[in-house]
Amino acid sequence: MVGLSARSPHLSTSLRWRWTSEQDTEACAQQLAACAALGQALVSLRGDLGAGKTTWVRYLLRALGVSGVIKSPTYGLLEPYEAATAHGAFSVAHLDLYRLHTPQDLTEAGLDEVLAGPGLRLVEWLPTGRAAGAHARPGACHHPYRRRHTRGGGHQPHRLGRRAAAAMALKRRHLLQGAAATLTFGVWRAHAAEVVDVRLWPAADYSRLTIESVHPLRFAQRFVADPPRLAVDLLGLQLQPALREVVGKLKPEDPNIAAIRVGQFTPDTVRLVLDLKVPMAPQIFTLQPIAPYQNRLVFDLYPLQPPDPLEQLIAQRLRELESAVAGAPAADPLGDFIAQRQPTAPTTPRTDRLIVVALDPGHGGEDPGAIGPGGTLEKTIVLRIAQKLRDRINDSRANGNPMRAFMTRDADYFVPLHKRVQKAQRVKADLMISIHADAFYTPRPAGASIYALSTGGASSTMARWMAKKENNADLVGGVNVASLDSAVQRAVLDMTTTRQIHDSLRLGQAMLGELDDVGKLHKPHVEQAGFAVLKAPDIPSVLVETGFISNPAEERQLRNDAYQDQLADALMRGITRYFALNPPLARERQL
């Protein structure tokens, strides 16, 4: 006779069967196999040694479609299987806990995670109050507690005293109680481990894969350098539709990932393999819930030889020259710009050089920025405005000098705030313009604003609030804080020079005067606060809030292509006006 109890969100019962024959055992197993809720149940089997618990499990697994050898888990503690029924597929874990005495034993063996995981768990126990071997027949079962070796090499029953038997029975009751508590947690955890979404963000700088889940995912990783590939095991997880869909999200033009493979590696482990196009330095980290996101597991794939922003600028110019009309004389201001960076003999500095303006469309990728009442994403709007301004800069001159725009991002991917500053510095930008679209708690605020850095407090409550909101972009977009060395973190937080702020205020005022002709201004003067993206000490930098996307009327304007053109024209006039009053200095002829 075997006592059986089954617990799941949909199945809670306690039954006792007397099996007089193998036919009865098989019939009982087949009846339970037809239960639709079995895929999320824990079945606890209690009975004397040799009572037929493992035999019953074999019949149940056969009824669940398991083929091949079905072994007893007495010595291995655990045997995993895969079941396939009319109600769907699920994993099965068959456990034998005879050798465990306390919940701590369960944890140390790693079996608490198995019990807490999804699928069917079949657990064999001795009867409550019965000690292993206390009333067993000699020779019935080769079990560590059942028999012991004698000095002469033979075997004899291992008998326990009454006190020892009572103590072991008490331990088993504690273990059973601990397992029941683990099961309660496990049913909830199996549901909570649901994968919400998988997103892929390709870029030349790096490619990012994000797995969002209700609760944090556990993982183990292994990187192979030749050929480059990254294998990540997602532990305690079943393969879900959102994970399967990531394969179809990979585009052939992804600069870093060649292929993605995903599958159920073990009953409770999903393996994700990324085949890479170039040698990589992968970073894998987790992010806690924030803004619209739940828990995230992030894969950042950085090429060992990252693209040089200056080379990107050169490549952009070469593409433009290749597309020029054949035979037409083509000036190459970028070539002069590059030549000026080559070591040469000292000469009189010239000011008729290429002017580089770094354009920084805010947010991107994982960070959508503000979202308007009509669903408009800030990251999308500001990228379009920046692209329009880029085209105007590339076609213009300032004070007789040719100009070239450099984009910190030219597609939908996330760039950390300190990386935006570093990119602008790498191309020796003359100006940096970060483009955003305001949002506030209420829909009433309206109008464009321009901000510069402040070495002290913010110039207004709104400026302080805006700086805090924009500086949170790294939290939403997701930065691997562990990868930032202390020098980088200090550079991001250091205040810049008074000269930079002075020039930034001039640039901001020139642009604000032009925006006044396009629409409403939120404030008629440049405001100041501690924006992280404005902290390049050698580049005049401003942050332009093109309007309040949280205001329904301005949201409609910002979505309008013609209005975006007007904004780009106004910003372009402001840049030209600034250089007319502040001629660009000659560059030092050095790399």
mmCIF file with all atom_site columns, C-alpha atoms in Angstrom, residues 5-151:
data_model
loop_
_atom_site.group_PDB
_atom_site.id
_atom_site.type_symbol
_atom_site.label_atom_id
_atom_site.label_alt_id
_atom_site.label_comp_id
_atom_site.label_asym_id
_atom_site.label_entity_id
_atom_site.label_seq_id
_atom_site.pdbx_PDB_ins_code
_atom_site.Cartn_x
_atom_site.Cartn_y
_atom_site.Cartn_z
_atom_site.occupancy
_atom_site.B_iso_or_equiv
_atom_site.pdbx_formal_charge
_atom_site.auth_seq_id
_atom_site.auth_comp_id
_atom_site.auth_asym_id
_atom_site.auth_atom_id
_atom_site.pdbx_PDB_model_num
ATOM 1   C CA . SER A 1 5   ? -0.558 13.173 -2.207  1.00 0.00 ? 5   SER A CA 1
ATOM 2   C CA . ALA A 1 6   ? -0.478 15.596 -5.125  1.00 0.00 ? 6   ALA A CA 1
ATOM 3   C CA . ARG A 1 7   ? -0.272 19.383 -4.860  1.00 0.00 ? 7   ARG A CA 1
ATOM 4   C CA . SER A 1 8   ? -0.529 21.985 -7.625  1.00 0.00 ? 8   SER A CA 1
ATOM 5   C CA . PRO A 1 9   ? -2.448 25.222 -8.288  1.00 0.00 ? 9   PRO A CA 1
ATOM 6   C CA . HIS A 1 10  ? -5.249 23.097 -9.771  1.00 0.00 ? 10  HIS A CA 1
ATOM 7   C CA . LEU A 1 11  ? -4.800 19.753 -8.056  1.00 0.00 ? 11  LEU A CA 1
ATOM 8   C CA . SER A 1 12  ? -4.852 19.213 -4.296  1.00 0.00 ? 12  SER A CA 1
ATOM 9   C CA . THR A 1 13  ? -5.703 15.771 -2.972  1.00 0.00 ? 13  THR A CA 1
ATOM 10  C CA . SER A 1 14  ? -4.560 12.975 -0.691  1.00 0.00 ? 14  SER A CA 1
ATOM 11  C CA . LEU A 1 15  ? -5.229 9.379  -1.696  1.00 0.00 ? 15  LEU A CA 1
ATOM 12  C CA . ARG A 1 16  ? -4.318 5.919  -0.456  1.00 0.00 ? 16  ARG A CA 1
ATOM 13  C CA . TRP A 1 17  ? -4.247 2.920  -2.741  1.00 0.00 ? 17  TRP A CA 1
ATOM 14  C CA . ARG A 1 18  ? -3.705 -0.779 -2.110  1.00 0.00 ? 18  ARG A CA 1
ATOM 15  C CA . TRP A 1 19  ? -2.083 -2.333 -5.136  1.00 0.00 ? 19  TRP A CA 1
ATOM 16  C CA . THR A 1 20  ? -2.591 -6.070 -5.197  1.00 0.00 ? 20  THR A CA 1
ATOM 17  C CA . SER A 1 21  ? -1.101 -6.597 -8.646  1.00 0.00 ? 21  SER A CA 1
ATOM 18  C CA . GLU A 1 22  ? 0.954  -4.931 -11.324 1.00 0.00 ? 22  GLU A CA 1
ATOM 19  C CA . GLN A 1 23  ? -2.255 -4.427 -13.308 1.00 0.00 ? 23  GLN A CA 1
ATOM 20  C CA . ASP A 1 24  ? -3.665 -2.312 -10.455 1.00 0.00 ? 24  ASP A CA 1
ATOM 21  C CA . THR A 1 25  ? -0.436 -0.308 -10.273 1.00 0.00 ? 25  THR A CA 1
ATOM 22  C CA . GLU A 1 26  ? -0.486 0.390  -14.018 1.00 0.00 ? 26  GLU A CA 1
ATOM 23  C CA . ALA A 1 27  ? -4.173 1.340  -14.000 1.00 0.00 ? 27  ALA A CA 1
ATOM 24  C CA . CYS A 1 28  ? -3.625 3.812  -11.159 1.00 0.00 ? 28  CYS A CA 1
ATOM 25  C CA . ALA A 1 29  ? -0.721 5.458  -12.999 1.00 0.00 ? 29  ALA A CA 1
ATOM 26  C CA . GLN A 1 30  ? -2.701 5.776  -16.216 1.00 0.00 ? 30  GLN A CA 1
ATOM 27  C CA . GLN A 1 31  ? -5.614 7.415  -14.416 1.00 0.00 ? 31  GLN A CA 1
ATOM 28  C CA . LEU A 1 32  ? -3.369 10.098 -12.951 1.00 0.00 ? 32  LEU A CA 1
ATOM 29  C CA . ALA A 1 33  ? -1.547 10.605 -16.275 1.00 0.00 ? 33  ALA A CA 1
ATOM 30  C CA . ALA A 1 34  ? -4.820 11.770 -17.816 1.00 0.00 ? 34  ALA A CA 1
ATOM 31  C CA . CYS A 1 35  ? -5.035 14.701 -15.384 1.00 0.00 ? 35  CYS A CA 1
ATOM 32  C CA . ALA A 1 36  ? -4.478 18.022 -17.184 1.00 0.00 ? 36  ALA A CA 1
ATOM 33  C CA . ALA A 1 37  ? -3.015 19.698 -14.073 1.00 0.00 ? 37  ALA A CA 1
ATOM 34  C CA . LEU A 1 38  ? -0.277 17.114 -13.631 1.00 0.00 ? 38  LEU A CA 1
ATOM 35  C CA . GLY A 1 39  ? 2.325  19.259 -15.444 1.00 0.00 ? 39  GLY A CA 1
ATOM 36  C CA . GLN A 1 40  ? 2.550  21.584 -12.421 1.00 0.00 ? 40  GLN A CA 1
ATOM 37  C CA . ALA A 1 41  ? 2.147  19.104 -9.567  1.00 0.00 ? 41  ALA A CA 1
ATOM 38  C CA . LEU A 1 42  ? 4.286  17.592 -6.868  1.00 0.00 ? 42  LEU A CA 1
ATOM 39  C CA . VAL A 1 43  ? 3.400  13.964 -6.196  1.00 0.00 ? 43  VAL A CA 1
ATOM 40  C CA . SER A 1 44  ? 4.662  12.659 -2.863  1.00 0.00 ? 44  SER A CA 1
ATOM 41  C CA . LEU A 1 45  ? 4.880  8.860  -2.584  1.00 0.00 ? 45  LEU A CA 1
ATOM 42  C CA . ARG A 1 46  ? 5.168  7.297  0.875   1.00 0.00 ? 46  ARG A CA 1
ATOM 43  C CA . GLY A 1 47  ? 5.556  3.609  1.497   1.00 0.00 ? 47  GLY A CA 1
ATOM 44  C CA . ASP A 1 48  ? 7.806  0.919  2.876   1.00 0.00 ? 48  ASP A CA 1
ATOM 45  C CA . LEU A 1 49  ? 10.906 -0.114 1.007   1.00 0.00 ? 49  LEU A CA 1
ATOM 46  C CA . GLY A 1 50  ? 9.880  -2.424 -1.793  1.00 0.00 ? 50  GLY A CA 1
ATOM 47  C CA . ALA A 1 51  ? 6.236  -1.298 -1.676  1.00 0.00 ? 51  ALA A CA 1
ATOM 48  C CA . GLY A 1 52  ? 6.226  -0.470 -5.392  1.00 0.00 ? 52  GLY A CA 1
ATOM 49  C CA . LYS A 1 53  ? 6.678  3.302  -5.486  1.00 0.00 ? 53  LYS A CA 1
ATOM 50  C CA . THR A 1 54  ? 9.332  3.255  -8.247  1.00 0.00 ? 54  THR A CA 1
ATOM 51  C CA . THR A 1 55  ? 7.353  0.648  -10.184 1.00 0.00 ? 55  THR A CA 1
ATOM 52  C CA . TRP A 1 56  ? 4.330  2.945  -10.070 1.00 0.00 ? 56  TRP A CA 1
ATOM 53  C CA . VAL A 1 57  ? 6.492  5.855  -11.274 1.00 0.00 ? 57  VAL A CA 1
ATOM 54  C CA . ARG A 1 58  ? 7.702  3.778  -14.237 1.00 0.00 ? 58  ARG A CA 1
ATOM 55  C CA . TYR A 1 59  ? 4.122  3.087  -15.296 1.00 0.00 ? 59  TYR A CA 1
ATOM 56  C CA . LEU A 1 60  ? 3.234  6.768  -14.898 1.00 0.00 ? 60  LEU A CA 1
ATOM 57  C CA . LEU A 1 61  ? 6.200  7.908  -17.004 1.00 0.00 ? 61  LEU A CA 1
ATOM 58  C CA . ARG A 1 62  ? 5.324  5.374  -19.725 1.00 0.00 ? 62  ARG A CA 1
ATOM 59  C CA . ALA A 1 63  ? 1.771  6.729  -19.721 1.00 0.00 ? 63  ALA A CA 1
ATOM 60  C CA . LEU A 1 64  ? 3.247  10.236 -20.093 1.00 0.00 ? 64  LEU A CA 1
ATOM 61  C CA . GLY A 1 65  ? 5.136  9.222  -23.228 1.00 0.00 ? 65  GLY A CA 1
ATOM 62  C CA . VAL A 1 66  ? 8.612  8.711  -21.699 1.00 0.00 ? 66  VAL A CA 1
ATOM 63  C CA . SER A 1 67  ? 10.626 6.089  -23.578 1.00 0.00 ? 67  SER A CA 1
ATOM 64  C CA . GLY A 1 68  ? 14.012 4.513  -22.912 1.00 0.00 ? 68  GLY A CA 1
ATOM 65  C CA . VAL A 1 69  ? 15.452 3.372  -19.608 1.00 0.00 ? 69  VAL A CA 1
ATOM 66  C CA . ILE A 1 70  ? 13.684 4.591  -16.471 1.00 0.00 ? 70  ILE A CA 1
ATOM 67  C CA . LYS A 1 71  ? 16.097 4.214  -13.565 1.00 0.00 ? 71  LYS A CA 1
ATOM 68  C CA . SER A 1 72  ? 15.527 4.405  -9.830  1.00 0.00 ? 72  SER A CA 1
ATOM 69  C CA . PRO A 1 73  ? 16.949 7.638  -8.363  1.00 0.00 ? 73  PRO A CA 1
ATOM 70  C CA . THR A 1 74  ? 17.877 5.958  -5.074  1.00 0.00 ? 74  THR A CA 1
ATOM 71  C CA . TYR A 1 75  ? 21.603 6.586  -5.398  1.00 0.00 ? 75  TYR A CA 1
ATOM 72  C CA . GLY A 1 76  ? 21.637 9.553  -7.786  1.00 0.00 ? 76  GLY A CA 1
ATOM 73  C CA . LEU A 1 77  ? 18.807 11.314 -5.877  1.00 0.00 ? 77  LEU A CA 1
ATOM 74  C CA . LEU A 1 78  ? 17.360 12.708 -9.145  1.00 0.00 ? 78  LEU A CA 1
ATOM 75  C CA . GLU A 1 79  ? 16.446 11.424 -12.595 1.00 0.00 ? 79  GLU A CA 1
ATOM 76  C CA . PRO A 1 80  ? 15.080 13.957 -15.161 1.00 0.00 ? 80  PRO A CA 1
ATOM 77  C CA . TYR A 1 81  ? 12.685 13.183 -18.039 1.00 0.00 ? 81  TYR A CA 1
ATOM 78  C CA . GLU A 1 82  ? 10.589 14.938 -20.672 1.00 0.00 ? 82  GLU A CA 1
ATOM 79  C CA . ALA A 1 83  ? 6.860  14.168 -20.902 1.00 0.00 ? 83  ALA A CA 1
ATOM 80  C CA . ALA A 1 84  ? 4.546  14.794 -23.850 1.00 0.00 ? 84  ALA A CA 1
ATOM 81  C CA . THR A 1 85  ? 0.779  14.441 -23.444 1.00 0.00 ? 85  THR A CA 1
ATOM 82  C CA . ALA A 1 86  ? -2.378 15.664 -25.104 1.00 0.00 ? 86  ALA A CA 1
ATOM 83  C CA . HIS A 1 87  ? -2.287 18.566 -22.642 1.00 0.00 ? 87  HIS A CA 1
ATOM 84  C CA . GLY A 1 88  ? 1.209  19.648 -23.689 1.00 0.00 ? 88  GLY A CA 1
ATOM 85  C CA . ALA A 1 89  ? 4.873  18.947 -22.940 1.00 0.00 ? 89  ALA A CA 1
ATOM 86  C CA . PHE A 1 90  ? 6.541  19.414 -19.550 1.00 0.00 ? 90  PHE A CA 1
ATOM 87  C CA . SER A 1 91  ? 9.584  18.264 -17.611 1.00 0.00 ? 91  SER A CA 1
ATOM 88  C CA . VAL A 1 92  ? 9.512  15.526 -14.982 1.00 0.00 ? 92  VAL A CA 1
ATOM 89  C CA . ALA A 1 93  ? 11.868 15.183 -12.017 1.00 0.00 ? 93  ALA A CA 1
ATOM 90  C CA . HIS A 1 94  ? 11.878 11.835 -10.162 1.00 0.00 ? 94  HIS A CA 1
ATOM 91  C CA . LEU A 1 95  ? 13.523 12.187 -6.736  1.00 0.00 ? 95  LEU A CA 1
ATOM 92  C CA . ASP A 1 96  ? 14.393 9.774  -3.953  1.00 0.00 ? 96  ASP A CA 1
ATOM 93  C CA . LEU A 1 97  ? 14.924 11.618 -0.644  1.00 0.00 ? 97  LEU A CA 1
ATOM 94  C CA . TYR A 1 98  ? 15.596 8.643  1.636   1.00 0.00 ? 98  TYR A CA 1
ATOM 95  C CA . ARG A 1 99  ? 19.125 9.849  2.405   1.00 0.00 ? 99  ARG A CA 1
ATOM 96  C CA . LEU A 1 100 ? 18.122 13.415 3.345   1.00 0.00 ? 100 LEU A CA 1
ATOM 97  C CA . HIS A 1 101 ? 17.105 14.370 6.868   1.00 0.00 ? 101 HIS A CA 1
ATOM 98  C CA . THR A 1 102 ? 16.595 18.143 7.052   1.00 0.00 ? 102 THR A CA 1
ATOM 99  C CA . PRO A 1 103 ? 15.553 20.995 4.748   1.00 0.00 ? 103 PRO A CA 1
ATOM 100 C CA . GLN A 1 104 ? 19.204 22.101 4.883   1.00 0.00 ? 104 GLN A CA 1
ATOM 101 C CA . ASP A 1 105 ? 20.180 18.775 3.287   1.00 0.00 ? 105 ASP A CA 1
ATOM 102 C CA . LEU A 1 106 ? 17.697 19.531 0.550   1.00 0.00 ? 106 LEU A CA 1
ATOM 103 C CA . THR A 1 107 ? 19.311 22.927 -0.111  1.00 0.00 ? 107 THR A CA 1
ATOM 104 C CA . GLU A 1 108 ? 22.870 21.638 -0.041  1.00 0.00 ? 108 GLU A CA 1
ATOM 105 C CA . ALA A 1 109 ? 21.987 18.983 -2.608  1.00 0.00 ? 109 ALA A CA 1
ATOM 106 C CA . GLY A 1 110 ? 20.453 21.630 -4.859  1.00 0.00 ? 110 GLY A CA 1
ATOM 107 C CA . LEU A 1 111 ? 17.133 19.819 -4.832  1.00 0.00 ? 111 LEU A CA 1
ATOM 108 C CA . ASP A 1 112 ? 15.116 22.697 -3.388  1.00 0.00 ? 112 ASP A CA 1
ATOM 109 C CA . GLU A 1 113 ? 15.497 24.443 -6.752  1.00 0.00 ? 113 GLU A CA 1
ATOM 110 C CA . VAL A 1 114 ? 14.255 21.331 -8.522  1.00 0.00 ? 114 VAL A CA 1
ATOM 111 C CA . LEU A 1 115 ? 11.183 21.182 -6.297  1.00 0.00 ? 115 LEU A CA 1
ATOM 112 C CA . ALA A 1 116 ? 10.605 24.899 -6.846  1.00 0.00 ? 116 ALA A CA 1
ATOM 113 C CA . GLY A 1 117 ? 10.904 24.626 -10.606 1.00 0.00 ? 117 GLY A CA 1
ATOM 114 C CA . PRO A 1 118 ? 8.198  24.041 -13.199 1.00 0.00 ? 118 PRO A CA 1
ATOM 115 C CA . GLY A 1 119 ? 6.926  20.650 -14.312 1.00 0.00 ? 119 GLY A CA 1
ATOM 116 C CA . LEU A 1 120 ? 5.959  17.441 -12.516 1.00 0.00 ? 120 LEU A CA 1
ATOM 117 C CA . ARG A 1 121 ? 7.966  16.423 -9.445  1.00 0.00 ? 121 ARG A CA 1
ATOM 118 C CA . LEU A 1 122 ? 7.684  12.808 -8.222  1.00 0.00 ? 122 LEU A CA 1
ATOM 119 C CA . VAL A 1 123 ? 9.158  12.441 -4.733  1.00 0.00 ? 123 VAL A CA 1
ATOM 120 C CA . GLU A 1 124 ? 9.657  9.133  -2.891  1.00 0.00 ? 124 GLU A CA 1
ATOM 121 C CA . TRP A 1 125 ? 9.644  9.098  0.956   1.00 0.00 ? 125 TRP A CA 1
ATOM 122 C CA . LEU A 1 126 ? 9.583  6.566  3.729   1.00 0.00 ? 126 LEU A CA 1
ATOM 123 C CA . PRO A 1 127 ? 6.357  6.537  5.746   1.00 0.00 ? 127 PRO A CA 1
ATOM 124 C CA . THR A 1 128 ? 6.142  9.307  8.353   1.00 0.00 ? 128 THR A CA 1
ATOM 125 C CA . GLY A 1 129 ? 7.261  7.915  11.708  1.00 0.00 ? 129 GLY A CA 1
ATOM 126 C CA . ARG A 1 130 ? 9.005  4.898  10.123  1.00 0.00 ? 130 ARG A CA 1
ATOM 127 C CA . ALA A 1 131 ? 12.820 4.807  10.219  1.00 0.00 ? 131 ALA A CA 1
ATOM 128 C CA . ALA A 1 132 ? 14.758 3.507  7.280   1.00 0.00 ? 132 ALA A CA 1
ATOM 129 C CA . GLY A 1 133 ? 15.454 -0.159 7.830   1.00 0.00 ? 133 GLY A CA 1
ATOM 130 C CA . ALA A 1 134 ? 13.656 -0.336 11.169  1.00 0.00 ? 134 ALA A CA 1
ATOM 131 C CA . HIS A 1 135 ? 11.039 -2.811 9.943   1.00 0.00 ? 135 HIS A CA 1
ATOM 132 C CA . ALA A 1 136 ? 12.401 -3.802 6.568   1.00 0.00 ? 136 ALA A CA 1
ATOM 133 C CA . ARG A 1 137 ? 13.068 -7.300 5.384   1.00 0.00 ? 137 ARG A CA 1
ATOM 134 C CA . PRO A 1 138 ? 16.750 -8.186 5.033   1.00 0.00 ? 138 PRO A CA 1
ATOM 135 C CA . GLY A 1 139 ? 17.810 -8.285 1.408   1.00 0.00 ? 139 GLY A CA 1
ATOM 136 C CA . ALA A 1 140 ? 14.753 -6.455 0.147   1.00 0.00 ? 140 ALA A CA 1
ATOM 137 C CA . CYS A 1 141 ? 16.670 -3.402 -1.033  1.00 0.00 ? 141 CYS A CA 1
ATOM 138 C CA . HIS A 1 142 ? 20.311 -2.321 -1.201  1.00 0.00 ? 142 HIS A CA 1
ATOM 139 C CA . HIS A 1 143 ? 20.058 1.052  0.534   1.00 0.00 ? 143 HIS A CA 1
ATOM 140 C CA . PRO A 1 144 ? 22.722 2.977  2.504   1.00 0.00 ? 144 PRO A CA 1
ATOM 141 C CA . TYR A 1 145 ? 20.546 2.999  5.620   1.00 0.00 ? 145 TYR A CA 1
ATOM 142 C CA . ARG A 1 146 ? 19.149 -0.448 4.959   1.00 0.00 ? 146 ARG A CA 1
ATOM 143 C CA . ARG A 1 147 ? 22.299 -2.542 5.302   1.00 0.00 ? 147 ARG A CA 1
ATOM 144 C CA . ARG A 1 148 ? 25.809 -2.195 6.604   1.00 0.00 ? 148 ARG A CA 1
ATOM 145 C CA . HIS A 1 149 ? 29.018 -4.067 5.867   1.00 0.00 ? 149 HIS A CA 1
ATOM 146 C CA . THR A 1 150 ? 30.502 -6.295 8.530   1.00 0.00 ? 150 THR A CA 1
ATOM 147 C CA . ARG A 1 151 ? 34.167 -6.805 9.199   1.00 0.00 ? 151 ARG A CA 1
#
